[in-house]
Structure formats: C-alpha cells, structure tokens
CSV table of C-alpha atoms in Angstrom, one decimal:
chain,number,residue,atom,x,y,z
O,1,UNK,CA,-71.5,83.9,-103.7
O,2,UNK,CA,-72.4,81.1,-105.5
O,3,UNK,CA,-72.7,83.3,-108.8
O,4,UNK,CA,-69.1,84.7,-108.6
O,5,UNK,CA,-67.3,81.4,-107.5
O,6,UNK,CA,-69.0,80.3,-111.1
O,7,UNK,CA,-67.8,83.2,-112.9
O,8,UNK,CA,-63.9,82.9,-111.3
O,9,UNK,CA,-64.1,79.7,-112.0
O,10,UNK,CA,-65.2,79.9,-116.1
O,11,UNK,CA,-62.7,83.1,-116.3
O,12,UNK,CA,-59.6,80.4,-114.7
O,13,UNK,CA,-60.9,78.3,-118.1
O,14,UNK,CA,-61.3,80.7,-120.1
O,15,UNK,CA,-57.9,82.5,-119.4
O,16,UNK,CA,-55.9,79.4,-119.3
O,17,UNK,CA,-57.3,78.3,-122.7
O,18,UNK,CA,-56.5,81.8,-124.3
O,19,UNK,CA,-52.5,81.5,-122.6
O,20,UNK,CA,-52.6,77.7,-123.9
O,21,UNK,CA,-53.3,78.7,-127.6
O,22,UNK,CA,-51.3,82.1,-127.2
O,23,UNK,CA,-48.3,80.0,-125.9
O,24,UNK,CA,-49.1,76.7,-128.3
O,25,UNK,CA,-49.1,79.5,-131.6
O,26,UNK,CA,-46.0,81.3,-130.8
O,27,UNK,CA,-43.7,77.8,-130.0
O,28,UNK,CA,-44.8,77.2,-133.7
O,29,UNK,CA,-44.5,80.1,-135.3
O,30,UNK,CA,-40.9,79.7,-136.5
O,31,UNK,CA,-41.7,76.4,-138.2
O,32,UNK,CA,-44.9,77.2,-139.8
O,33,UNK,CA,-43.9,80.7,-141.5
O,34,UNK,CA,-41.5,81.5,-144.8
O,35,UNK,CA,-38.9,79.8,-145.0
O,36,UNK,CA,-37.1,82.6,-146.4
O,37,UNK,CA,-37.2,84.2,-143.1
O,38,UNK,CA,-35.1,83.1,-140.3
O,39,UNK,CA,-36.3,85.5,-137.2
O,40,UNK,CA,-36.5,88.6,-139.4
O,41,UNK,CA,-33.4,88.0,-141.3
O,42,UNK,CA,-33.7,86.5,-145.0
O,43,UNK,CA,-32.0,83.1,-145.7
O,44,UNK,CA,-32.3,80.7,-148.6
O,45,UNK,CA,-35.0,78.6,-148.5
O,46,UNK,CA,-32.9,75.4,-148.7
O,47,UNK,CA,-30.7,76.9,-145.5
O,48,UNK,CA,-33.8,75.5,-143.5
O,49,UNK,CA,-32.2,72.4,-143.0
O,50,UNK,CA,-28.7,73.4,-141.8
O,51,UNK,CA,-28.2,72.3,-138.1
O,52,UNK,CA,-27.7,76.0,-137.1
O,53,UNK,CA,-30.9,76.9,-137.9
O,54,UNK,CA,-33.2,74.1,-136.8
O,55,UNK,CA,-31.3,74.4,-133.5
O,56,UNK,CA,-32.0,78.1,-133.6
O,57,UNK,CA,-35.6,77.7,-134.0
O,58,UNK,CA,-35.9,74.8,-131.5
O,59,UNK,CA,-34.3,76.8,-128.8
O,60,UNK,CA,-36.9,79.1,-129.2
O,61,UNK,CA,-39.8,77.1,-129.1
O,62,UNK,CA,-38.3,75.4,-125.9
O,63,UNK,CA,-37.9,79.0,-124.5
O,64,UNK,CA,-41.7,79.5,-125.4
O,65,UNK,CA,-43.3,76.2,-124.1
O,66,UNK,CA,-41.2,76.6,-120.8
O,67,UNK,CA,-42.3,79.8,-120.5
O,68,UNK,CA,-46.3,79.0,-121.2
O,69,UNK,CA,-45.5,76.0,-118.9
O,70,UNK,CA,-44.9,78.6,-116.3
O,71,UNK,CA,-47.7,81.0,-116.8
O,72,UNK,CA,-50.8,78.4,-117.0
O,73,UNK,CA,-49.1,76.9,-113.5
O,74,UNK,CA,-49.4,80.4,-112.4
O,75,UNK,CA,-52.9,80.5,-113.3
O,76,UNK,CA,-53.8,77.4,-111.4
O,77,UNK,CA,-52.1,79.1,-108.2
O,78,UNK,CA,-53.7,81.7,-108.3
O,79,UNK,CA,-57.0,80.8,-108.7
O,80,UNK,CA,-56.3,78.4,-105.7
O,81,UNK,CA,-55.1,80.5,-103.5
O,82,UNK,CA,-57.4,84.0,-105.0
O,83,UNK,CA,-59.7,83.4,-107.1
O,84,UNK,CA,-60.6,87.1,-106.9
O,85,UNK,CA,-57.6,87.5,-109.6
O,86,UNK,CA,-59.0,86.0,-112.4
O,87,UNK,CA,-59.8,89.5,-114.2
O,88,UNK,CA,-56.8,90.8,-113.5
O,89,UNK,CA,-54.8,87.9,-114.6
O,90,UNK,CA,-56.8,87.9,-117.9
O,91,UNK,CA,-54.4,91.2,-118.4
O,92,UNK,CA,-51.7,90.1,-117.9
O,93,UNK,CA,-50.8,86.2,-118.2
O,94,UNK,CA,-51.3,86.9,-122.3
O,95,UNK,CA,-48.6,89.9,-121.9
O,96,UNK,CA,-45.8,88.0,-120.1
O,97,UNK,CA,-46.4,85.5,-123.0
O,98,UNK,CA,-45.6,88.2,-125.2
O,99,UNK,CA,-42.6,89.6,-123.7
O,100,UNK,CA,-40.9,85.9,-123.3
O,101,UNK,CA,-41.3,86.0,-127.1
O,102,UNK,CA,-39.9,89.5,-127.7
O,103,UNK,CA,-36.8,88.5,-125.1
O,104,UNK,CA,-36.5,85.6,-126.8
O,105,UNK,CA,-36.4,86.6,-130.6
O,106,UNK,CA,-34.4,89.5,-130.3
O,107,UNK,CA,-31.4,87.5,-129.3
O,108,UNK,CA,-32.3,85.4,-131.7
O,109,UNK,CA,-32.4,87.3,-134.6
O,110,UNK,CA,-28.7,88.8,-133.4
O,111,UNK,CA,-27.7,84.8,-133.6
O,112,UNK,CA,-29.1,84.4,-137.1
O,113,UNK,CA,-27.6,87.9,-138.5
O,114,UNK,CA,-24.3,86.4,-137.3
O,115,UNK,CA,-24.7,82.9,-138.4
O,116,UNK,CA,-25.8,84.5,-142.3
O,117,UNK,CA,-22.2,86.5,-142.3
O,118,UNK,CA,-20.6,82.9,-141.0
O,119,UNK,CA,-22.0,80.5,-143.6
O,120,UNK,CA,-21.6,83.1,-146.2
O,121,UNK,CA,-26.1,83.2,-147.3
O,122,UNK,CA,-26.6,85.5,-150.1
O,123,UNK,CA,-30.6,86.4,-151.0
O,124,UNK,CA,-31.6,87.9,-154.0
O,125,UNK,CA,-33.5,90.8,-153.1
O,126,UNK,CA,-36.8,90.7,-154.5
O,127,UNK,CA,-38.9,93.4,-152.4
O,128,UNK,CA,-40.7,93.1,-149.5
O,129,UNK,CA,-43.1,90.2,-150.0
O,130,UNK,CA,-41.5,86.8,-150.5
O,131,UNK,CA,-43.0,85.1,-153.0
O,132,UNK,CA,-42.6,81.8,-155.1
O,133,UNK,CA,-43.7,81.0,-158.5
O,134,UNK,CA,-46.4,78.3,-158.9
O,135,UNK,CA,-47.4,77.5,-162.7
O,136,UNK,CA,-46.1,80.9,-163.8
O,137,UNK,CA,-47.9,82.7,-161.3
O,138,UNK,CA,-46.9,84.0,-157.9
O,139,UNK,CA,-48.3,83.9,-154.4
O,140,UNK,CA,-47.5,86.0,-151.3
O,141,UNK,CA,-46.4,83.4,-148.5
O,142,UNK,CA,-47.7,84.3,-145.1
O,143,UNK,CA,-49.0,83.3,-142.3
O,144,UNK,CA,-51.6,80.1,-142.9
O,145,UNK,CA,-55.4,81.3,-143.6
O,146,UNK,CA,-56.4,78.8,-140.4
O,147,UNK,CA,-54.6,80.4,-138.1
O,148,UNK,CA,-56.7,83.8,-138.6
O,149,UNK,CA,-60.3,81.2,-138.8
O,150,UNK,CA,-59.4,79.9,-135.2
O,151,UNK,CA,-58.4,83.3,-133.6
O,152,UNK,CA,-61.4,84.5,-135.2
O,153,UNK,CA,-63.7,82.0,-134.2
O,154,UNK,CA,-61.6,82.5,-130.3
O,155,UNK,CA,-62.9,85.8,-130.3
O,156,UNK,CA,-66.6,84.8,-131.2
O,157,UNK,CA,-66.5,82.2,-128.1
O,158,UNK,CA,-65.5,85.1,-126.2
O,159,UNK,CA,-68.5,87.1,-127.3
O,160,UNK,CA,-70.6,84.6,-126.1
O,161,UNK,CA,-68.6,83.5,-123.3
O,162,UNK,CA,-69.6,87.8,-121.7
O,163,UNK,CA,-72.9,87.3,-122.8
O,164,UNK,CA,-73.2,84.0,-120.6
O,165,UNK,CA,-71.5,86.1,-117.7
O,166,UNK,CA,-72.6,89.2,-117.9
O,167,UNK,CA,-76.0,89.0,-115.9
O,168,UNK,CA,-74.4,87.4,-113.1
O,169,UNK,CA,-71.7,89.9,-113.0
O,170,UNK,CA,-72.3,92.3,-110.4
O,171,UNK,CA,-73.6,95.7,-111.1
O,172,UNK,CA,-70.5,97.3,-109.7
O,173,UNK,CA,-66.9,96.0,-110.9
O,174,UNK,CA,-63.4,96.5,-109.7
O,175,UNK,CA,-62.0,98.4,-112.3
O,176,UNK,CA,-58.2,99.2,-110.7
O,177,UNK,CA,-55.9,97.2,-108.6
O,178,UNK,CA,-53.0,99.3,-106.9
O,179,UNK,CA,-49.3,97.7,-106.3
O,180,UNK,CA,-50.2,95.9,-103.5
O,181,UNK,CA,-52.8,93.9,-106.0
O,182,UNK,CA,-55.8,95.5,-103.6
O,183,UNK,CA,-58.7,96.6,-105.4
O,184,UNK,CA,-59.2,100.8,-105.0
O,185,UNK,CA,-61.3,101.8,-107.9
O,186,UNK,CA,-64.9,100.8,-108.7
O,187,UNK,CA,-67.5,101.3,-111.5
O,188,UNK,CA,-70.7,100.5,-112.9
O,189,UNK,CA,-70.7,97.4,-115.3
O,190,UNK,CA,-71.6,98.1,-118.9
O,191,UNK,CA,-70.9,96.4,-122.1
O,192,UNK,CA,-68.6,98.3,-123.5
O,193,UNK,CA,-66.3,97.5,-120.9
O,194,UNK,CA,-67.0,94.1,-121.1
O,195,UNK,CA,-66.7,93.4,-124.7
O,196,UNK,CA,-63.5,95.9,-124.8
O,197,UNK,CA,-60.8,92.9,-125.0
O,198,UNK,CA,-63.1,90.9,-128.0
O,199,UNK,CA,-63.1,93.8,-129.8
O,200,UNK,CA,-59.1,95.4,-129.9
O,201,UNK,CA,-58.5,91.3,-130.6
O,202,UNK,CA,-60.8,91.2,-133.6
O,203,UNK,CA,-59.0,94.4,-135.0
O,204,UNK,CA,-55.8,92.9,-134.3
O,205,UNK,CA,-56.7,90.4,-136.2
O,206,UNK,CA,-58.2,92.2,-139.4
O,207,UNK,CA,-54.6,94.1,-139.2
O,208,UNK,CA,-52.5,90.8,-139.3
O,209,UNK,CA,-54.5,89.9,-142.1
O,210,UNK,CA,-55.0,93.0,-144.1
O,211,UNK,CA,-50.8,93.8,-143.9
O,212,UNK,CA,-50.3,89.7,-144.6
C-alpha cells in the first residue's frame, strides 16, 4: 500500500509538471514565434505592434493560462479525492490542454484573416519558409533551439522517472477504464508499455524539429 500511495503520489508530480510546462509553452507560443505569422496568417513584421494584434495574441494566452489554471486544479482534486486516477489522468490532462489551444486558435486565426483585409496588410510572397537576411545570408526562423533541449531533456526525466517506478509497480496493471471511470481490463506490466508515452514524445519531437 505503501508502495502505490508513493507511486500516485510522484505520478500527481510528475503529471502536473508535464500540464504546467505544456500549458506555460503554449501561453507563449504566439509571442516567441515569427513575427511574420499572426496565427497562421502572414503579416508584416512591423504589424506586431498594432493594438489589434497584441490584443489578439494576449487573449489567447489568457485563454491558455485560464485554461491550464483549470486542469492542474483538476489534478490536485483528483488526486485528493482518487488517487487511483493518476494514470489515467496522465492521458488526458495533456489532451484538454490541447484542444483549449485548437478552440482557441481557430477563432483566432478567423479574427486575424479579417483584421489583414481591414488594415489593408500586403506580404510579399516568398515561399513557404520565412526567412530574413543577416550579412547577406539567410536563416529559416522557427521555433527557438531551447525549446526542443528542454522537451528533450522532459522526456529523458521521464525515462528515468519509469525506471524509478517500475519495480514497485505491480506486476498486473489496469490497462482500460470504461465510462463510469471503473477499471475492467487488466494486463501484465512490461516495458514497452511503460516507456510507450517517452517514446511517441521523443518522435514528436524529432518531427517538430526535422519539418522546422
């Protein structure tokens, strides 16, 4: 008993880290990408500082920390009142995350399309890579090279973080909760199970930054 209250407890840490830097990277991600871009639609860079669109962008970062607000007091409630949820919240606390921040830009984006006809932008077309000259030579401008170092060196915490678990975690694991949130499927543990999540996040990762 004393094994798995340690193990609900470091996966309540553990998951309310991941939604804290999940939630923490998206609130930023309008303000820390091209400024050519203003939620998909191309703008001038020097457009950045029209009132429209900083109040665009902070809506949406509002929207995000709100929501992130929301889903790490979630966390604490439910590891108060069941802990037995950690697993399962481990699912799915990073996926509402990421559908506040597809609800969120889509309008946005419409708002910015409009807002482009209204003031009248006009972009040069010059492919699909934005790039910017810098002593007569050019550099793709994408996402910030630390921002793939610390989700990489996430997922090596969370390599280490299973290995840490994995001998106290029992040799049989729920492995399917049905719509009443009651456990109804069971299975042996194994690490290929276990080290599932590191792995499709460290190929997410080599993706962003091979198409980047």
């Amino acid at each position: 008993m004393g094994n798995l209250a340690g193990m609900y407890f470091f996966m309540f840490i553990l998951n309310e880290t991941v939604c804290l830097f999940i939630g923490g990277l998206l609130s930023v991600l309008p303000h820390i990408t091209r400024k050519s871009l203003l939620f998909g639609v191309r703008i001038p860079d020097s457009a950045n500082k029209d009132k429209s669109v900083i109040r665009l962008k902070t809506t949406y970062s509002i929207v995000i920390i709100f929501t992130t607000a929301v889903v790490l007091l979630a966390g604490f409630y439910f590891y108060y009142l069941w802990p037995q949820s950690m697993f399962l919240l481990s699912l799915y606390q990073p996926l509402v995350l990421l559908a506040a921040q597809f609800a969120t830009f889509i309008p946005l984006w419409k708002k910015s399309i409009r807002l482009k006809a209204d003031k009248g932008w006009e972009v040069r077309n010059i492919g699909t890579s934005q790039t910017v000259s810098s002593s007569g030579k050019s550099r793709i401008v994408g996402m910030p090279l630390i921002w793939y170092i610390i989700c990489t060196v996430l997922c090596i915490l969370a390599v280490f973080a299973v290995l840490a678990v994995y001998p106290s975690v029992p040799d049989t694991i729920v492995t399917h909760w049905n719509g009443n949130m009651v456990a109804d499927a069971w299975g042996q543990k194994s690490l290929i199970d276990i080290f599932i999540m590191p792995i499709i996040a460290f190929a997410t990762i080599l993706l962003m930054f091979g198409s980047n």
